[in-house]
Short mmCIF file of C-alpha atoms in Angstrom, two decimals:
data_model
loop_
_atom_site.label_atom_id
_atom_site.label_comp_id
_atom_site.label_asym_id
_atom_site.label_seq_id
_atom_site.Cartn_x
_atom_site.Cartn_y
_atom_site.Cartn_z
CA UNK A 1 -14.11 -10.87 -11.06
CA UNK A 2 -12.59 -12.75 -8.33
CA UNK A 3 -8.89 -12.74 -10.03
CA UNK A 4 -9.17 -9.04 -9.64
CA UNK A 5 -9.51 -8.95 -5.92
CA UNK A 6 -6.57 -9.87 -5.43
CA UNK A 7 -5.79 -6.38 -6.88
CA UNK A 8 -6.95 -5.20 -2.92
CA UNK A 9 -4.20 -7.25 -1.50
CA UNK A 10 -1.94 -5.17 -1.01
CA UNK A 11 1.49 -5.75 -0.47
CA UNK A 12 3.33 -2.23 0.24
CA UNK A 13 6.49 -1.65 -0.82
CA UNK A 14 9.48 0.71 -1.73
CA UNK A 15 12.78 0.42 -3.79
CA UNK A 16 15.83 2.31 -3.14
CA UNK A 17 19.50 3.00 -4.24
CA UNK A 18 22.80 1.50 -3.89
CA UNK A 19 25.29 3.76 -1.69
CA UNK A 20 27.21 6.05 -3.79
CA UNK A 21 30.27 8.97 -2.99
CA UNK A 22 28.32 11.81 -1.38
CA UNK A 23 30.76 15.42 -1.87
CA UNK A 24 29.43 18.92 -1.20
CA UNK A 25 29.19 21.34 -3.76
CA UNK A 26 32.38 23.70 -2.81
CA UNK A 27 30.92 27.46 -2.51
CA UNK A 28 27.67 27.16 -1.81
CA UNK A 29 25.87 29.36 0.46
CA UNK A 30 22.12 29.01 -0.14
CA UNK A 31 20.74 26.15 -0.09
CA UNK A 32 18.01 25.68 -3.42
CA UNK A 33 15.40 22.94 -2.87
CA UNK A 34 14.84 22.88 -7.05
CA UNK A 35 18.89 22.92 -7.73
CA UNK A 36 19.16 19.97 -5.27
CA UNK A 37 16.79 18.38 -6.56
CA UNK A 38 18.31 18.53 -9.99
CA UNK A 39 21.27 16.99 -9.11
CA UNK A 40 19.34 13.84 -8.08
CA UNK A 41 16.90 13.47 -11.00
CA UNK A 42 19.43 14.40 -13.49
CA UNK A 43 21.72 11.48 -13.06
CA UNK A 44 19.48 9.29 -14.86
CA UNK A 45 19.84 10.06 -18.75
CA UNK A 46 20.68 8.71 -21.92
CA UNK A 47 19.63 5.50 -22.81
CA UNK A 48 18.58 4.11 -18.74
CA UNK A 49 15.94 7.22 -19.06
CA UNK A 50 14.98 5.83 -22.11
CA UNK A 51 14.39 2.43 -21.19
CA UNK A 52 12.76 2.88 -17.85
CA UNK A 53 10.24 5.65 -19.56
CA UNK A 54 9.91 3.04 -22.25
CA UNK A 55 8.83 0.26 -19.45
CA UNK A 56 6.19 2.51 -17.53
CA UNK A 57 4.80 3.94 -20.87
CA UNK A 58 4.29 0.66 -22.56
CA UNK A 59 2.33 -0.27 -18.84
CA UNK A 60 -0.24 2.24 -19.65
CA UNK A 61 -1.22 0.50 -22.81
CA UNK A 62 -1.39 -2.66 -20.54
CA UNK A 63 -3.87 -1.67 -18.29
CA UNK A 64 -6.67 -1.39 -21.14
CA UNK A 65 -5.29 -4.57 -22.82
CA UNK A 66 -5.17 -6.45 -19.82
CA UNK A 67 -8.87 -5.65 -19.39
CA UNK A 68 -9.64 -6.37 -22.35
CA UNK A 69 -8.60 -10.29 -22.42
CA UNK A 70 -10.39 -10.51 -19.32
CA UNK A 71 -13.34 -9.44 -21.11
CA UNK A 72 -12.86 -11.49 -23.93
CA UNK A 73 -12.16 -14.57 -22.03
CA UNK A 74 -15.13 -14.41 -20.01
CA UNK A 75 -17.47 -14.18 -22.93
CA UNK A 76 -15.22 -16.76 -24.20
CA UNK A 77 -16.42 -18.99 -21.37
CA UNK A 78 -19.97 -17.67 -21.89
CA UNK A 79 -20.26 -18.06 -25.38
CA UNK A 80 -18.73 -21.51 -26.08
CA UNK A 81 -21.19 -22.52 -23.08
CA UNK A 82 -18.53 -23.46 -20.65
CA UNK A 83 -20.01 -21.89 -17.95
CA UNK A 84 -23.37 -23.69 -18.54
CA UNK A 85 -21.56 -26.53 -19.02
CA UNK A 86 -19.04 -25.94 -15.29
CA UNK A 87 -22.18 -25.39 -13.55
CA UNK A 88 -24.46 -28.28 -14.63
CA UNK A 89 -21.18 -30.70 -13.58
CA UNK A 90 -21.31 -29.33 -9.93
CA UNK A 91 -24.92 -29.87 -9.61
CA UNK A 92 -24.05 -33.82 -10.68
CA UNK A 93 -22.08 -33.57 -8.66
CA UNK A 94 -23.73 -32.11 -4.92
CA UNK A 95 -27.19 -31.05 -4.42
CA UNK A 96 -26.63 -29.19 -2.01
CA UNK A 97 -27.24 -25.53 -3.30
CA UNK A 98 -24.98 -23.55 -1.17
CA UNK A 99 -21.85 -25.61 -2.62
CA UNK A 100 -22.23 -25.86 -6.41
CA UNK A 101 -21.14 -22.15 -6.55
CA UNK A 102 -17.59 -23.40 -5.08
CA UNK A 103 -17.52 -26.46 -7.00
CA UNK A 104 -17.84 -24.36 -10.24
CA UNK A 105 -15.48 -21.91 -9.49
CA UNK A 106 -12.64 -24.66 -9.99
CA UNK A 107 -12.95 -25.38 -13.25
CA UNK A 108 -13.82 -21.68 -13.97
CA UNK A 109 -10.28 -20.67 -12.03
CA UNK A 110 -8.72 -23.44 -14.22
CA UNK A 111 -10.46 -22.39 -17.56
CA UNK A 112 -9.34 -18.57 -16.56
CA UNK A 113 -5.62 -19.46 -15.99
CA UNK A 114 -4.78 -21.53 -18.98
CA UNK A 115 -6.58 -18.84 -21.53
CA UNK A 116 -4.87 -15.90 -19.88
CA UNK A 117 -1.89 -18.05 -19.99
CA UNK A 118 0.05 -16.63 -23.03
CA UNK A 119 -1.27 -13.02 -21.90
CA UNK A 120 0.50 -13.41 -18.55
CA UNK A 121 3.72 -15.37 -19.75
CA UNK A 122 4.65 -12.18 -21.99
CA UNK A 123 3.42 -9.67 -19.38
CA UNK A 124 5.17 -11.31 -16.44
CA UNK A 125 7.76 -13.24 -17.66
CA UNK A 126 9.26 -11.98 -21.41
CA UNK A 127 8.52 -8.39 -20.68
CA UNK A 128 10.35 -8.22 -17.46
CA UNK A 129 13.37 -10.16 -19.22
CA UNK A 130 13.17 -7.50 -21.64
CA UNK A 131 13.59 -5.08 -19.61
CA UNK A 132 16.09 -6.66 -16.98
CA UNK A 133 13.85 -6.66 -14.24
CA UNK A 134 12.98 -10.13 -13.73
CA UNK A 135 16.35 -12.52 -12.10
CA UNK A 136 14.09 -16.26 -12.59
CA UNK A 137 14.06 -18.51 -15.11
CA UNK A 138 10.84 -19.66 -17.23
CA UNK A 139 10.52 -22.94 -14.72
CA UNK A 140 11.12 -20.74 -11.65
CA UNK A 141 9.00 -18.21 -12.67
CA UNK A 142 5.79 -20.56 -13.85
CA UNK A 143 6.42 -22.54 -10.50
CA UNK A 144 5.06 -19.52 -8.52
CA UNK A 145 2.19 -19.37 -11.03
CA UNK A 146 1.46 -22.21 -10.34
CA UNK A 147 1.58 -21.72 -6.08
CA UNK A 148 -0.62 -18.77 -7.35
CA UNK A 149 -3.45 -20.65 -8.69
CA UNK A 150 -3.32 -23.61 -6.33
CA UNK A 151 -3.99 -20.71 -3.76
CA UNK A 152 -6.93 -19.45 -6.06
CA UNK A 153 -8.17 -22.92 -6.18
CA UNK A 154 -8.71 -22.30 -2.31
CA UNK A 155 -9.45 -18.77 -1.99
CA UNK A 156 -11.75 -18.16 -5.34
CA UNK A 157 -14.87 -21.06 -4.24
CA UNK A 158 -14.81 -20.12 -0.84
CA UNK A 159 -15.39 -16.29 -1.72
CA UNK A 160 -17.73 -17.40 -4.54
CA UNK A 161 -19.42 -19.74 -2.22
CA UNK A 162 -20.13 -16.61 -0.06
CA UNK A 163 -20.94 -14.07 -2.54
CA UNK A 164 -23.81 -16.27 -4.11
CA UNK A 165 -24.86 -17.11 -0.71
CA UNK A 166 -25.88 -13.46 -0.28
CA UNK A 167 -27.51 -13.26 -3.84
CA UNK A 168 -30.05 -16.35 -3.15
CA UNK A 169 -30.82 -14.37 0.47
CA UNK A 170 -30.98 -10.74 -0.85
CA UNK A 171 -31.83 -10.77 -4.17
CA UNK A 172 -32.27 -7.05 -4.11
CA UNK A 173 -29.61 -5.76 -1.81
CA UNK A 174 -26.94 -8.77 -1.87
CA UNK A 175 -24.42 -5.94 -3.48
CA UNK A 176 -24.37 -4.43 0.16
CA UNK A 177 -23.91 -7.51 1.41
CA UNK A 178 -21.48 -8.67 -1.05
CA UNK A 179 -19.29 -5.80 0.38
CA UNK A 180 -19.27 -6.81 3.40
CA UNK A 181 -18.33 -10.32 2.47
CA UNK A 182 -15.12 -8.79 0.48
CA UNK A 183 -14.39 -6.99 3.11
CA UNK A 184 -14.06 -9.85 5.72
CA UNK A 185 -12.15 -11.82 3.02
CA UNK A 186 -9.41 -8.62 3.11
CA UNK A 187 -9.30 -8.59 6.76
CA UNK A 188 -8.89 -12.54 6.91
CA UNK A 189 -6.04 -12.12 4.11
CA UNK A 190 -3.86 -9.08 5.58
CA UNK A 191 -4.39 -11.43 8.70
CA UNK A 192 -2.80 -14.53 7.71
CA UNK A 193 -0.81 -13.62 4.40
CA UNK A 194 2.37 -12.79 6.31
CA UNK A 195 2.17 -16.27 8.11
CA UNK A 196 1.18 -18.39 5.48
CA UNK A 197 0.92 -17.02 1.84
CA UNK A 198 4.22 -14.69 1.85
CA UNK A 199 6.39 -17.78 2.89
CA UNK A 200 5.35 -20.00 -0.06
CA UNK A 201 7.27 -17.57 -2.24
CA UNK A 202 9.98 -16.71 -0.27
CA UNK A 203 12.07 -17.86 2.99
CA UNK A 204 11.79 -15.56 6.05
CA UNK A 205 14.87 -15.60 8.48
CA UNK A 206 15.48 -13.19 11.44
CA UNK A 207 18.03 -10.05 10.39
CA UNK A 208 20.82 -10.23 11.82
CA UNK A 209 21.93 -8.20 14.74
CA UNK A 210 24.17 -4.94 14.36
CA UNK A 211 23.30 -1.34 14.10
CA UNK A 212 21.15 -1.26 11.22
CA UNK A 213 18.90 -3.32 13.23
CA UNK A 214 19.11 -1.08 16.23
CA UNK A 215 18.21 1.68 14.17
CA UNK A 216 14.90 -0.10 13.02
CA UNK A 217 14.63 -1.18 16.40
CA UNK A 218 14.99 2.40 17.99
CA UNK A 219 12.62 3.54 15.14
CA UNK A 220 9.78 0.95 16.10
CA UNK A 221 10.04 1.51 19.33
CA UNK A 222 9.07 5.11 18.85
CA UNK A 223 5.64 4.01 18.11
CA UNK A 224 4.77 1.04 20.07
CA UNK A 225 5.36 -1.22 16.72
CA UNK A 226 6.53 -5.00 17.94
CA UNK A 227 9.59 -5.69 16.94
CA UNK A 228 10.94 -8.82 18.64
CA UNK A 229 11.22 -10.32 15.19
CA UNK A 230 12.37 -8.37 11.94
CA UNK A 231 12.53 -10.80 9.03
CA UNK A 232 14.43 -11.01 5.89
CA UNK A 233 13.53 -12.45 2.77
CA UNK A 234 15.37 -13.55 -0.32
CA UNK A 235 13.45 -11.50 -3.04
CA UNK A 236 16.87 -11.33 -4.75
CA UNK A 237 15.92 -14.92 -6.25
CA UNK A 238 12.88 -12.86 -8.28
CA UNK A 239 14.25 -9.18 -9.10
CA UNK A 240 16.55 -7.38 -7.66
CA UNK A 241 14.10 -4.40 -6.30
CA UNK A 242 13.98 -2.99 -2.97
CA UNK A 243 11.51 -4.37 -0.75
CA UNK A 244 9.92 -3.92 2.51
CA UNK A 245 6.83 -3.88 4.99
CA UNK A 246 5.12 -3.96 8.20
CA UNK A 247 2.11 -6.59 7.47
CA UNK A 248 -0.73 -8.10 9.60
CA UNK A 249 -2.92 -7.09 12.36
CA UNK A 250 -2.51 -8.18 15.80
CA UNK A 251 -0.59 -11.43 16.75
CA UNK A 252 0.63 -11.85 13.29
CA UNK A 253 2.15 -7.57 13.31
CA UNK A 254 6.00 -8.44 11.47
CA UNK A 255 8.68 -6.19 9.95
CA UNK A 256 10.08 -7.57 7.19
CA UNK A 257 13.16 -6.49 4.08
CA UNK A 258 14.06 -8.33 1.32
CA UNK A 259 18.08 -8.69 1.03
CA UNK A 260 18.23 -6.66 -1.82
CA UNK A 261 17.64 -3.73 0.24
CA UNK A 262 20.75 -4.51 2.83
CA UNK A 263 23.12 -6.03 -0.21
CA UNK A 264 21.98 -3.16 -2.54
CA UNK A 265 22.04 0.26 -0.46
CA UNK A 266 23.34 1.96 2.84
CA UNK A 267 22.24 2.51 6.41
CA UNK A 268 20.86 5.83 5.40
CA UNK A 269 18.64 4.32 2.85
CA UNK A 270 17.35 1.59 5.09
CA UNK A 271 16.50 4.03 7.30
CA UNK A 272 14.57 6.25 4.74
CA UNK A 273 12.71 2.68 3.59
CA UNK A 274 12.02 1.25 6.97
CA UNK A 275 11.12 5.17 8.06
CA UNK A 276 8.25 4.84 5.79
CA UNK A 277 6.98 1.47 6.23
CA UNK A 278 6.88 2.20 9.73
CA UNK A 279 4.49 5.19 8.26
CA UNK A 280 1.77 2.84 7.04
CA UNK A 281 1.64 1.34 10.07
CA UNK A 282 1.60 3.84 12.15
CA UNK A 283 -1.27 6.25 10.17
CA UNK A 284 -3.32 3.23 10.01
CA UNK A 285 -3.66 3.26 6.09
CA UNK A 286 -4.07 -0.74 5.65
CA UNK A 287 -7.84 0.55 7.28
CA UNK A 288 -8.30 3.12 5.75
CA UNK A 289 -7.61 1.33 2.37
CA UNK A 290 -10.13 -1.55 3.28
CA UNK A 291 -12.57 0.92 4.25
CA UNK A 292 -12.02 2.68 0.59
CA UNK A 293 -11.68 0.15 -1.39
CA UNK A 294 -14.97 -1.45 0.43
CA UNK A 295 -16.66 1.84 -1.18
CA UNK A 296 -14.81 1.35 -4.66
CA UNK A 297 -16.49 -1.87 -4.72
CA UNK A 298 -19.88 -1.47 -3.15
CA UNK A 299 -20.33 1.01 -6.24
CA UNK A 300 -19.09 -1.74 -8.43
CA UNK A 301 -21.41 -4.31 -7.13
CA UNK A 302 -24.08 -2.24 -7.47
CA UNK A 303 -23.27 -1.19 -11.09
CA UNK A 304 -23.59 -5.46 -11.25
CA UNK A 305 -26.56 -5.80 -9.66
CA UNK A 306 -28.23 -3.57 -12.28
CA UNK A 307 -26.88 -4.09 -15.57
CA UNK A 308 -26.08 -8.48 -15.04
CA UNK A 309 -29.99 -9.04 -14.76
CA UNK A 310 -30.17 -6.75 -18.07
CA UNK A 311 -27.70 -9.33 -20.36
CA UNK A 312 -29.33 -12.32 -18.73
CA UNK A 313 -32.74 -11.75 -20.11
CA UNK A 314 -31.44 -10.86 -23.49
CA UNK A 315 -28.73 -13.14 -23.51
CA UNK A 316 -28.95 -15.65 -21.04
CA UNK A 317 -31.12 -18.12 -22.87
CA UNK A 318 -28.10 -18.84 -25.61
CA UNK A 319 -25.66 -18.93 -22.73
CA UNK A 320 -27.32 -20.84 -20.78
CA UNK A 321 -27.08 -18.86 -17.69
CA UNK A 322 -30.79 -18.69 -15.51
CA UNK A 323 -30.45 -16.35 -13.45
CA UNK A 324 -28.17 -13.89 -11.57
CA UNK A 325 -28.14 -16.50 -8.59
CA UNK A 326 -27.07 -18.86 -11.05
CA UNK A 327 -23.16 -19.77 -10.73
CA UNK A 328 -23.11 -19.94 -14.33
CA UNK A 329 -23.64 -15.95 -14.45
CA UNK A 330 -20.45 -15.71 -12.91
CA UNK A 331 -18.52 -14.74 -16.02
CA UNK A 332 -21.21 -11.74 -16.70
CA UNK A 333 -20.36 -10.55 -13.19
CA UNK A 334 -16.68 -10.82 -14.25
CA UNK A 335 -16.94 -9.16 -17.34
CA UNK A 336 -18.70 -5.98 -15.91
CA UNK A 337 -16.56 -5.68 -12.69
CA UNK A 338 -13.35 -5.76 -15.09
CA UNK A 339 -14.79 -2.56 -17.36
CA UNK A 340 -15.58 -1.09 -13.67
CA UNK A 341 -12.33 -1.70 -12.28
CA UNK A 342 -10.45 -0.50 -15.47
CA UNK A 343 -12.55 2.89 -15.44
CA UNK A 344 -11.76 3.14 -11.77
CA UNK A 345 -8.40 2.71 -11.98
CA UNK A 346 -7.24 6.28 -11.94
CA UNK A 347 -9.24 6.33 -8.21
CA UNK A 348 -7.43 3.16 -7.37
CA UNK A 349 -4.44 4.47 -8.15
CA UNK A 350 -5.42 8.33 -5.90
CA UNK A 351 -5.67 5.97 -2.97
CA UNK A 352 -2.72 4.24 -2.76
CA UNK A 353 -0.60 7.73 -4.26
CA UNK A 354 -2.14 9.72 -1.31
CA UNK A 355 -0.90 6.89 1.50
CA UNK A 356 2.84 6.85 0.11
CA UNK A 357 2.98 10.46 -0.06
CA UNK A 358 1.57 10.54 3.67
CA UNK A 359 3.97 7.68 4.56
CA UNK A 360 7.23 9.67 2.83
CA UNK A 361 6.49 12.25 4.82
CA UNK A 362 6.21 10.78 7.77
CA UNK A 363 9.32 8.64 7.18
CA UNK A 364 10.77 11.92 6.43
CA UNK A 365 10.13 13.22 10.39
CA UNK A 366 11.28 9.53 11.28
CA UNK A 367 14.52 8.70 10.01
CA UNK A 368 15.95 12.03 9.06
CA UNK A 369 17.65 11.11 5.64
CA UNK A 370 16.76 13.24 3.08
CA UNK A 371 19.34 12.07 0.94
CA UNK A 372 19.09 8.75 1.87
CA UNK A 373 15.50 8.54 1.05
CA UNK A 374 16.11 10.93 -2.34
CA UNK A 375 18.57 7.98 -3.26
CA UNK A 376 15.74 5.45 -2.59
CA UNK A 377 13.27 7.41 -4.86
CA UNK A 378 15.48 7.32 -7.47
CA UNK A 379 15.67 3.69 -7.55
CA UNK A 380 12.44 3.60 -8.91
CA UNK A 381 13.57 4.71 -12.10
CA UNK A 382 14.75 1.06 -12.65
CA UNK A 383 11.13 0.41 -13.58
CA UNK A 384 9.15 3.87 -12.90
CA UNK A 385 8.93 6.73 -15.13
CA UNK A 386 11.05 9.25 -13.21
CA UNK A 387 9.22 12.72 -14.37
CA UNK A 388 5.98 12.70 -15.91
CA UNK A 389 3.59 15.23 -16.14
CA UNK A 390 0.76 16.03 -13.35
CA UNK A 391 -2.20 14.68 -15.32
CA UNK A 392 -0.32 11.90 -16.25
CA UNK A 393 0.73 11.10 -12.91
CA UNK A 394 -2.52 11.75 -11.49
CA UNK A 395 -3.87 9.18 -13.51
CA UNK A 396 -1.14 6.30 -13.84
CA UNK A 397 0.72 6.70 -10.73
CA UNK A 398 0.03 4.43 -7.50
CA UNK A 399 2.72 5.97 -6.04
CA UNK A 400 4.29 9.56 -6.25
CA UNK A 401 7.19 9.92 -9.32
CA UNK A 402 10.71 9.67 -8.48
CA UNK A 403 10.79 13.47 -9.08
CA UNK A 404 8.00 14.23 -6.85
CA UNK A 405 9.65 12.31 -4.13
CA UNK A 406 12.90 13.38 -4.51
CA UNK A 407 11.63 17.33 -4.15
CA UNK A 408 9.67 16.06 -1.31
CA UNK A 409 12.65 15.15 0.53
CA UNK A 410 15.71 18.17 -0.68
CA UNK A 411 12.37 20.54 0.71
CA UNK A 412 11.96 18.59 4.03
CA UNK A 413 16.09 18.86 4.11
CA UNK A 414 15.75 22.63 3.51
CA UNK A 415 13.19 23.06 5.96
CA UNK A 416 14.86 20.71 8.83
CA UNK A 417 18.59 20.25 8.54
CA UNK A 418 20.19 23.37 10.12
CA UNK A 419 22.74 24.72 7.43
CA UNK A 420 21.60 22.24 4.52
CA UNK A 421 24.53 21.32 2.18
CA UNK A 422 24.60 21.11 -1.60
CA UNK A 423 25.56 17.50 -2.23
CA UNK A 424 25.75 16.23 -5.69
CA UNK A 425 25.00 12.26 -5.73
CA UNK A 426 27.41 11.22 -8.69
CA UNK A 427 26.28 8.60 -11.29
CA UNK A 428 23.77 5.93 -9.98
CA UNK A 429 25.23 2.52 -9.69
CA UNK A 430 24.37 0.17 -12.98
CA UNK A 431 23.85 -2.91 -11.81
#
C-alpha cells in the first residue's frame, strides 16, 4: 500500500529535441496545420518507430504484472505468517501501542524490497538497457535503490504509524481520516523533496548566466514565480531525457533543468520546456492534483474499510492477523489498494493528461515556439509511443502523445504567428 504512494509524488517533467537545420518549404502559400504536422511526426520511422512503440507497448503489459507481484507478495507475507510474525517482534519489543505499527513497517519495507527485488532489477534496470534508455551501471543504478528504501525506512512507519492511529480512534470512519493523513504526508513531501530528497540523487548547481537564463528569467517574471535561483542538475549520469520543473510551495518555490536539456537541444526548445513548467505552476495543478488524488484515494480507503474486515474473519485466524487495527493486517490493506489502484489507473492517468495538455497550452501563449516545443514533443518518442489511437491513449497515456502535442502546437502556430511558414524539421538527431 504504502510503496504505492509514492505513485502521488509527483515529479513533473518534459523531454525535448536536439536542435536540428530548420528550411522552409519553397512555394508555399497556405499554411496546413495537418501537413505541418506531418512533417514532424513523420521523421520518426523504420526501425526507431519500432523500438520506441515496442517500449511503451510492452509498458502496458507491465502495469497488470506489476500489480500482480504486489499482490502476490503480500499474500506471500500473509500466508507464510510473516506478518504475524513482524508484528508480534514489535510488540517485544515496545508496549507502547501507538509505535508497534512503525516498528513493523521496517521489516515489512525490508521483506517488500528484497521479494520485489528481481521484479524491479529487470523492470528498471535490464529493460531500460534494452532499450538504451538507462546511462548507469548495475552498482550505480542499485545504489539509488538503495537511497530509495533507506528513505522508505523513514517515510513508510511514520505514515503507517499515522494511518493506524486513526483506525484504533475511528474504527468506522478512519478511511476519511486516513485521507486526510495522506494528504498532509503529500503536502509535507512536495514541501521538502526539492530541499532534501531530490539532492540525494542528483547535484543541484546554479545555471549559469547568459541569455537562455534571461529568457527563463523574463518568463518567470511574467508571473510573479521567484527566480533568484534556477538550478541545474546532472540527470545525464541516469538517462539522457529531458528534464525539468518548478517544485515546492513557499520558501522552498525552485526552478530547476537537468543538463541534458541545455547539452541536448536549443534556446527555442528550452523555452517551449521551461514555458510549460512555468504552466504548472502558474494554474496551480500541484493542488489541484492533491485535492484529486485525495478523492482517488478516499474511495480507495473506503473500498478497504469494507472488504479488509471481510478476509479477516474468514481468513485472519490462519494468518494470524486480529483485527483491522492490527499492524499485521497491513498486507490485506496492501493487497486491496494495489487491485484499486491498478483499476484506477486509467483515472490516474486522465489527471495528470488533462494538466500537461493545460500546461502545453499555456507554455504555448508563454514562450512562443511552436516549433521549438513540436521538436520537444517529439523527443518523447525516445521512450513514448508517438501515435496511438484515442482509446488507447485515453487509457495509457499520463501525458498527451507526441502526435497530439505536436498538432497542438503547428495549430497554435497557425492561429498566432502572422504568415506561418512551412518548415520541414529534417531527420531527428540519433544519439
Amino acid at each position: 500500500m504504502f510503496r504505492l504512494l509514492l505513485f502521488f509524488i509527483t515529479v513533473l517533467s518534459i523531454a525535448g529535441l536536439p536542435a536540428e537545420m530548420l528550411f522552409a518549404q519553397s512555394g508555399s502559400t497556405v499554411f496546413d496545420v495537418e501537413q505541418a504536422s506531418r512533417a514532424y511526426i513523420d521523421t520518426l520511422q523504420g526501425a526507431e518507430l519500432e523500438k520506441s512503440n515496442s517500449y511503451f507497448e510492452g509498458g502496458y503489459w507491465l502495469i497488470l504484472w506489476g500489480a500482480l507481484v504486489g499482490i502476490f507478495v503480500d499474500l506471500l507475507i500473509l500466508k507464510s505468517r510473516f506478518s504475524a510474525r513482524f508484528r508480534d517482534w514489535a510488540e517485544r519489543v515496545t508496549r507502547h501501542i501507538w509505535l508497534q505499527p512503525a516498528l513493523y513497517a521496517l521489516p515489512y519495507v525490508l521483506a517488500g524490497f528484497l521479494l520485489t527485488l528481481p521484479w524491479t532489477i529487470y523492470t528498471g534496470f535490464f529493460r531500460e538497457q534494452q532499450y538504451g534508455l538507462l546511462n548507469q551501471s548495475f552498482g550505480a543504478w542499485f545504489g539509488e535503490q538503495m537511497i530509495g528504501l533507506l528513505i522508505s525506512l523513514i517515510i513508510v512507519p511514520l505514515l503507517i504509524m499515522a494511518i493506524f492511529a486513526v483506525i484504533r480512534r475511528a474504527p468506522k470512519t478512519w478511511w476519511i481520516w486516513g485521507t486526510g493523513v495522506i494528504s498532509i504526508f503529500l503536502f509535507i513531501g512536495m514541501l521538502l523533496g526539492p530541499v532534501f530528497i531530490s539532492p540525494l540523487f542528483n547535484d543541484y548547481s546554479d545555471m549559469e548566466e547568459g541569455p537562455i537564463r534571461d529568457r527563463i528569467v523574463a518568463m518567470a517574471a511574467q508571473y510573479d514565480i521567484p527566480a533568484d535561483h534556477i538550478y541545474v542538475f546532472d540527470q545525464s549520469k541516469q538517462h539522457k531525457r529531458i528534464s525539468a520543473n518548478v517544485s515546492g510551495i513557499g520558501p522552498t518555490i525552485r526552478i530547476s533543468l537537468n543538463d541534458n536539456l541545455l547539452e541536448r537541444t536549443g534556446p527555442d526548445e528550452v523555452a517551449a520546456v521551461m514555458g510549460h513548467e512555468l504552466g504548472h505552476y502558474v494554474l496551480g495543478h500541484s493542488w489541484r492534483t492533491v485535492f484529486i488524488l485525495a478523492l482517488i484515494m478516499a474511495l480507495g480507503l473506503f473500498l478497504t474499510a469494507r472488504f479488509a474486515p471481510r478476509l479477516i474473519n474468514r481468513h485472519g485466524k490462519k494468518w494470524g492477523v486480529r483485527s483491522i487495527s492490527d499492524p499485521a493486517a497491513i498486507p490485506i490493506l496492501s493487497a486491496i489498494l494495489t487491485l484499486y489502484f491498478f483499476a484506477a489507473t486509467p483515472a490516474f492517468n486522465t489527471l495528470i493528461r488533462i494538466n500537461e495538455s493545460e500546461a502545453d497550452r499555456f507554455g504555448l501563449d508563454t514562450a512562443r515556439e511552436p516549433d521549438g516545443f513540436a521538436k520537444v514533443a517529439m523527443r518523447l518518442s525516445e521512450y513514448r509511443k508517438i501515435e496511438p489511437g484515442p482509446i488507447e491513449e485515453m487509457l495509457f497515456f499520463d501525458h498527451p502523445s507526441g502526435a497530439t502535442r505536436v498538432r497542438m502546437a503547428m495549430q497554435w502556430k497557425a492561429d498566432n504567428v502572422e504568415n506561418p511558414q512551412m518548415l520541414n524539421p529534417g531527420e531527428l538527431e540519433k544519439e
